Amino acid sequence: MNPRSPRPLAATPAATAVLAMVLTEGPLSRVDLARRLGISSAAVTKAARPFLDDGYLHELDSERTAPGAGRPVSPLAITPDREFVVGMKATADEVIGVVCDLKARIRASAHRSLPDCDPATVVTTLAALVDELLDADPGMRAKTRLMGLAVSGDVDRAGGLVRLSPLLGWERVDLAGPVGAATGLAVVVENDVKALTVAEHWFGEGVGTDDFTLVTVGAGIGCGIVTGGRLLSGAYGVAGEVGHVCVDASGPVCHCGARGCVEAFAATEAILGRAREVTGRDDLTLSQAAELARSGSAPVRALFSEAGTAIGLGITAIVNLVGPERIVVSGEGLDSHDLFETEIRQAYATHAFGAAARCPLTIRPLPFEEWARGAAAVGIQTLFAPARR
Amino acid sequence: MNPRSPRPLAATPAATAVLAMVLTEGPLSRVDLARRLGISSAAVTKAARPFLDDGYLHELDSERTAPGAGRPVSPLAITPDREFVVGMKATADEVIGVVCDLKARIRASAHRSLPDCDPATVVTTLAALVDELLDADPGMRAKTRLMGLAVSGDVDRAGGLVRLSPLLGWERVDLAGPVGAATGLAVVVENDVKALTVAEHWFGEGVGTDDFTLVTVGAGIGCGIVTGGRLLSGAYGVAGEVGHVCVDASGPVCHCGARGCVEAFAATEAILGRAREVTGRDDLTLSQAAELARSGSAPVRALFSEAGTAIGLGITAIVNLVGPERIVVSGEGLDSHDLFETEIRQAYATHAFGAAARCPLTIRPLPFEEWARGAAAVGIQTLFAPARR
């Protein structure tokens, strides 16, 4: 365990459950909380007391509740400004940072480019960005003690360690320790796709469901799968690798070495490489390729269609195997979602089995700061509910 | 809830945990149980007491344990003959029945052909088969009060109801009620693949893991996926449909209407249909097709290879997305596993992503009575641990 790892606010299962439910679904009355959680109203009152005392919860005015409903109730609500949490995403060329309130609403954001990916450079840049974000508001700084940090790759959250990140060229890099020392914050490190899944599960379309999937489309195709309220991490550390589901064993070769993976059709580099081949233009950029597709180049348009179909088939594998209640598809790759969406939905409609097709699919681009907000959400999660194993 | 639904043996979470662990992993000492379950030895002793009193548990002689280990301990063990459970599998043309002890060992088995699939015929046949199995041993009959019943299709276990079974031509058939009335047994109905998964998870290779998958190959290709100790059932009632994962969008048309599903390559009827086409022999049987493949017919051999590859790609989708600790592949289709296994393993080795390939794959045929034993295992599960939601 990372020595600077933050302590959860609640000490008992009942207190954890009350706090998490008010955070994600509140405001709720004590009676509603008791009913929803299957515990007594007295237990709810007891669990909520310390959080009311130290300001994480407050009571809404009873006049705000519906009239004529008998004795007035004062629903419990989170006080979003009681504490702030920093969220950071480190990519190969920049660091993006946000400060969020306890409801994961972005209150400040900034970013800095990285001269190189050396861990020491990244740590220094992260610390400078924290100062930039917090110096502007001393009140905010005083209420900030925690940072969530998201990177792509294989992350050991409990150890605060990046096991392997091909994108950053890292192997076994301790991040929580040095970043904690440089910033004075407690630091929790998580894989970026998992972090985004936590944000969407706790504060987005996943609220209220125990079975939820988030798919990201961009440099890679990844996903976070929540079943029974638990984010799958895989018995051998691999799960959610929808980018390497094979949709055509005789398809193009993927960077992983296999043929016909979803990423071999739909990852940014794959689309770009195929578009350069088709056009004979070695300097083509992705946005130029997208423009060609939009302006009527049939062969380039076909590449985006194939990418959409591959993503749709990957998503369908999730739906047919796992059966989530809702799926969100997002990521910077969906900046060109006009070139993908029809094919994603068509593949889904054709291949989802029976009632699995009822699972709603939300497809939308990913705003710039969302990855960093995902990291902040992981920080909030460690305060409100320790990760279940 | 089915009114004849059996009551679990244990009333508290601690008692349920003790009983289930001794059943699936025992014999275990009270100290070991306490350590493994994270409760006190006193709590284990208290939880075990009633089951020792009424004979479900017994203490092993202390002399059987390792010498020189301080105070002798008397490990707790299940008494397998304390109760027997009937397991039945109904197919379109026969009913297969077993009687199992509490460790799911088959103690008697029999089967009867079905003149038709009418629910009334099936109920009568099931009742006659119960009598045949239990009349031979009055002692066994006196200790039998429970039946597990497995059918293919969409089953509402809590309601004791078959919602839809295309194979049997059933829609909304109440099975637990009439079968309970005809046999005098409490009846629990479950989907056949899920039942087999329970048997393998509790009494086979799945013991000791919370993340386990069983894949069945035969008339259909199905699977049961256990994550976090919970069998996935899908938010819309669909999960584990590995048979309808698409492995080639331009592949053959599946009976579900889509192209290139695993079942379009590898279900019994799909292999047979394609083999008849290739050979021009409309009366070809599956075993004749297998013989042709074995004796050197390249085009028929290729069909079995494609089937194996499709199954392997479907399994790889499970491994890459869900990350189980172990996978068992079984089913009557694997009577010809010599024609499949190499291709299954090859597709798996090629497409499993990174460390996911470490998940061991057991491939083996399914003995005749295993489906019925799976049903008995579901019965035993209802005694020892009510299904988690």
PDB file of C-alpha atoms in Angstrom, chain A residues 210-211 223 225 227-230 232-242 244-250 255-261 309 313-314 316-326 350-351 353-356 358-360, chain B residues 210-211 223 225 227-230 232-242 244-250 255-261 309 313-314 316-326 350-351 353-356 358-360:
ATOM      1  CA  ASP A 210     -24.350  -2.267 -11.174  1.00  0.00           C
ATOM      2  CA  ASP A 211     -23.650  -3.442 -14.715  1.00  0.00           C
ATOM      3  CA  CYS A 223     -13.149  -0.444 -22.188  1.00  0.00           C
ATOM      4  CA  ILE A 225     -16.620  -3.281 -17.635  1.00  0.00           C
ATOM      5  CA  THR A 227     -20.382  -6.207 -13.257  1.00  0.00           C
ATOM      6  CA  GLY A 228     -22.156  -6.502  -9.933  1.00  0.00           C
ATOM      7  CA  GLY A 229     -20.860  -3.014  -9.063  1.00  0.00           C
ATOM      8  CA  ARG A 230     -17.245  -4.143  -9.476  1.00  0.00           C
ATOM      9  CA  LEU A 232     -13.387  -6.092 -13.845  1.00  0.00           C
ATOM     10  CA  SER A 233      -9.620  -6.236 -13.634  1.00  0.00           C
ATOM     11  CA  GLY A 234      -8.995  -9.787 -14.875  1.00  0.00           C
ATOM     12  CA  ALA A 235      -7.493 -12.706 -12.967  1.00  0.00           C
ATOM     13  CA  TYR A 236      -4.228 -12.126 -14.853  1.00  0.00           C
ATOM     14  CA  GLY A 237      -4.482  -8.326 -14.954  1.00  0.00           C
ATOM     15  CA  VAL A 238      -6.143  -8.246 -18.396  1.00  0.00           C
ATOM     16  CA  ALA A 239      -9.805  -7.310 -18.872  1.00  0.00           C
ATOM     17  CA  GLY A 240     -11.756  -4.891 -21.039  1.00  0.00           C
ATOM     18  CA  GLU A 241      -9.396  -5.396 -23.992  1.00  0.00           C
ATOM     19  CA  VAL A 242     -12.148  -4.895 -26.544  1.00  0.00           C
ATOM     20  CA  HIS A 244      -8.079  -7.025 -29.206  1.00  0.00           C
ATOM     21  CA  VAL A 245     -11.302  -8.901 -29.770  1.00  0.00           C
ATOM     22  CA  CYS A 246     -10.882 -10.510 -33.197  1.00  0.00           C
ATOM     23  CA  VAL A 247     -13.622  -9.561 -35.657  1.00  0.00           C
ATOM     24  CA  ASP A 248     -12.015 -11.023 -38.792  1.00  0.00           C
ATOM     25  CA  ALA A 249      -9.236 -13.606 -38.529  1.00  0.00           C
ATOM     26  CA  SER A 250      -8.114 -12.781 -42.081  1.00  0.00           C
ATOM     27  CA  HIS A 255       0.283  -3.995 -33.552  1.00  0.00           C
ATOM     28  CA  CYS A 256      -0.166  -6.890 -31.086  1.00  0.00           C
ATOM     29  CA  GLY A 257       0.783  -9.319 -33.855  1.00  0.00           C
ATOM     30  CA  ALA A 258      -2.616 -10.951 -34.348  1.00  0.00           C
ATOM     31  CA  ARG A 259      -4.891 -10.395 -37.339  1.00  0.00           C
ATOM     32  CA  GLY A 260      -8.244  -8.654 -37.427  1.00  0.00           C
ATOM     33  CA  CYS A 261      -8.385  -7.163 -33.910  1.00  0.00           C
ATOM     34  CA  THR A 309     -18.178  -1.800 -38.024  1.00  0.00           C
ATOM     35  CA  LEU A 313     -18.754  -5.809 -33.447  1.00  0.00           C
ATOM     36  CA  GLY A 314     -16.454  -5.412 -30.438  1.00  0.00           C
ATOM     37  CA  THR A 316     -21.621  -6.462 -29.487  1.00  0.00           C
ATOM     38  CA  ALA A 317     -19.256  -9.081 -28.063  1.00  0.00           C
ATOM     39  CA  ILE A 318     -19.479  -7.241 -24.715  1.00  0.00           C
ATOM     40  CA  VAL A 319     -23.266  -7.084 -24.845  1.00  0.00           C
ATOM     41  CA  ASN A 320     -23.688 -10.741 -25.811  1.00  0.00           C
ATOM     42  CA  LEU A 321     -21.205 -12.016 -23.228  1.00  0.00           C
ATOM     43  CA  VAL A 322     -21.620  -9.712 -20.246  1.00  0.00           C
ATOM     44  CA  GLY A 323     -25.039  -8.079 -20.674  1.00  0.00           C
ATOM     45  CA  PRO A 324     -24.513  -4.555 -19.256  1.00  0.00           C
ATOM     46  CA  GLU A 325     -27.464  -2.285 -18.537  1.00  0.00           C
ATOM     47  CA  ARG A 326     -25.970   0.689 -20.415  1.00  0.00           C
ATOM     48  CA  THR A 350     -27.371  -6.724 -36.517  1.00  0.00           C
ATOM     49  CA  HIS A 351     -25.284  -8.748 -34.074  1.00  0.00           C
ATOM     50  CA  PHE A 353     -28.450 -11.297 -29.586  1.00  0.00           C
ATOM     51  CA  GLY A 354     -32.159 -11.065 -28.741  1.00  0.00           C
ATOM     52  CA  ALA A 355     -32.954  -8.858 -25.753  1.00  0.00           C
ATOM     53  CA  ALA A 356     -29.275  -7.823 -25.477  1.00  0.00           C
ATOM     54  CA  ARG A 358     -32.194  -3.386 -25.623  1.00  0.00           C
ATOM     55  CA  CYS A 359     -29.020  -2.152 -23.917  1.00  0.00           C
ATOM     56  CA  PRO A 360     -28.852   1.549 -24.853  1.00  0.00           C
TER      57      PRO A 360
ATOM     58  CA  ASP B 210     -14.310 -16.245  -8.134  1.00  0.00           C
ATOM     59  CA  ASP B 211     -13.725 -15.738 -11.853  1.00  0.00           C
ATOM     60  CA  CYS B 223     -21.178 -20.313 -21.794  1.00  0.00           C
ATOM     61  CA  ILE B 225     -19.359 -16.618 -16.907  1.00  0.00           C
ATOM     62  CA  THR B 227     -17.218 -12.855 -12.092  1.00  0.00           C
ATOM     63  CA  GLY B 228     -16.669 -11.936  -8.467  1.00  0.00           C
ATOM     64  CA  GLY B 229     -18.290 -15.250  -7.496  1.00  0.00           C
ATOM     65  CA  ARG B 230     -21.504 -14.313  -9.296  1.00  0.00           C
ATOM     66  CA  LEU B 232     -23.596 -13.287 -14.982  1.00  0.00           C
ATOM     67  CA  SER B 233     -27.208 -13.222 -16.081  1.00  0.00           C
ATOM     68  CA  GLY B 234     -27.252  -9.961 -18.057  1.00  0.00           C
ATOM     69  CA  ALA B 235     -29.228  -6.810 -17.325  1.00  0.00           C
ATOM     70  CA  TYR B 236     -31.678  -7.809 -20.073  1.00  0.00           C
ATOM     71  CA  GLY B 237     -31.527 -11.551 -19.419  1.00  0.00           C
ATOM     72  CA  VAL B 238     -28.812 -12.173 -22.024  1.00  0.00           C
ATOM     73  CA  ALA B 239     -25.217 -13.067 -21.057  1.00  0.00           C
ATOM     74  CA  GLY B 240     -22.735 -15.770 -21.988  1.00  0.00           C
ATOM     75  CA  GLU B 241     -23.935 -15.863 -25.604  1.00  0.00           C
ATOM     76  CA  VAL B 242     -20.499 -16.712 -26.937  1.00  0.00           C
ATOM     77  CA  HIS B 244     -23.368 -15.203 -31.149  1.00  0.00           C
ATOM     78  CA  VAL B 245     -20.084 -13.346 -30.907  1.00  0.00           C
ATOM     79  CA  CYS B 246     -19.267 -12.377 -34.496  1.00  0.00           C
ATOM     80  CA  VAL B 247     -15.883 -13.659 -35.673  1.00  0.00           C
ATOM     81  CA  ASP B 248     -16.290 -12.790 -39.370  1.00  0.00           C
ATOM     82  CA  ALA B 249     -18.910 -10.289 -40.515  1.00  0.00           C
ATOM     83  CA  SER B 250     -18.781 -11.742 -44.040  1.00  0.00           C
ATOM     84  CA  HIS B 255     -29.826 -19.196 -37.483  1.00  0.00           C
ATOM     85  CA  CYS B 256     -30.167 -15.904 -35.557  1.00  0.00           C
ATOM     86  CA  GLY B 257     -30.051 -14.006 -38.852  1.00  0.00           C
ATOM     87  CA  ALA B 258     -26.622 -12.384 -38.434  1.00  0.00           C
ATOM     88  CA  ARG B 259     -23.493 -13.390 -40.335  1.00  0.00           C
ATOM     89  CA  GLY B 260     -20.364 -15.009 -38.962  1.00  0.00           C
ATOM     90  CA  CYS B 261     -21.469 -15.877 -35.403  1.00  0.00           C
ATOM     91  CA  THR B 309     -11.020 -21.558 -34.974  1.00  0.00           C
ATOM     92  CA  LEU B 313     -11.915 -16.795 -31.238  1.00  0.00           C
ATOM     93  CA  GLY B 314     -15.120 -16.735 -29.174  1.00  0.00           C
ATOM     94  CA  THR B 316     -10.540 -15.380 -26.721  1.00  0.00           C
ATOM     95  CA  ALA B 317     -13.175 -12.637 -26.666  1.00  0.00           C
ATOM     96  CA  ILE B 318     -14.157 -13.860 -23.184  1.00  0.00           C
ATOM     97  CA  VAL B 319     -10.559 -13.917 -21.982  1.00  0.00           C
ATOM     98  CA  ASN B 320      -9.716 -10.468 -23.382  1.00  0.00           C
ATOM     99  CA  LEU B 321     -12.889  -8.847 -22.049  1.00  0.00           C
ATOM    100  CA  VAL B 322     -13.582 -10.586 -18.747  1.00  0.00           C
ATOM    101  CA  GLY B 323     -10.265 -12.157 -17.691  1.00  0.00           C
ATOM    102  CA  PRO B 324     -11.333 -15.400 -15.959  1.00  0.00           C
ATOM    103  CA  GLU B 325      -8.885 -17.426 -13.894  1.00  0.00           C
ATOM    104  CA  ARG B 326      -9.735 -20.712 -15.613  1.00  0.00           C
ATOM    105  CA  THR B 350      -2.751 -16.161 -31.333  1.00  0.00           C
ATOM    106  CA  HIS B 351      -5.471 -13.805 -30.132  1.00  0.00           C
ATOM    107  CA  PHE B 353      -3.940 -10.430 -25.346  1.00  0.00           C
ATOM    108  CA  GLY B 354      -0.751 -10.404 -23.266  1.00  0.00           C
ATOM    109  CA  ALA B 355      -1.077 -12.025 -19.850  1.00  0.00           C
ATOM    110  CA  ALA B 356      -4.648 -13.104 -20.657  1.00  0.00           C
ATOM    111  CA  ARG B 358      -1.999 -17.417 -19.041  1.00  0.00           C
ATOM    112  CA  CYS B 359      -5.599 -18.421 -18.323  1.00  0.00           C
ATOM    113  CA  PRO B 360      -5.536 -22.235 -18.594  1.00  0.00           C
TER     114      PRO B 360
END
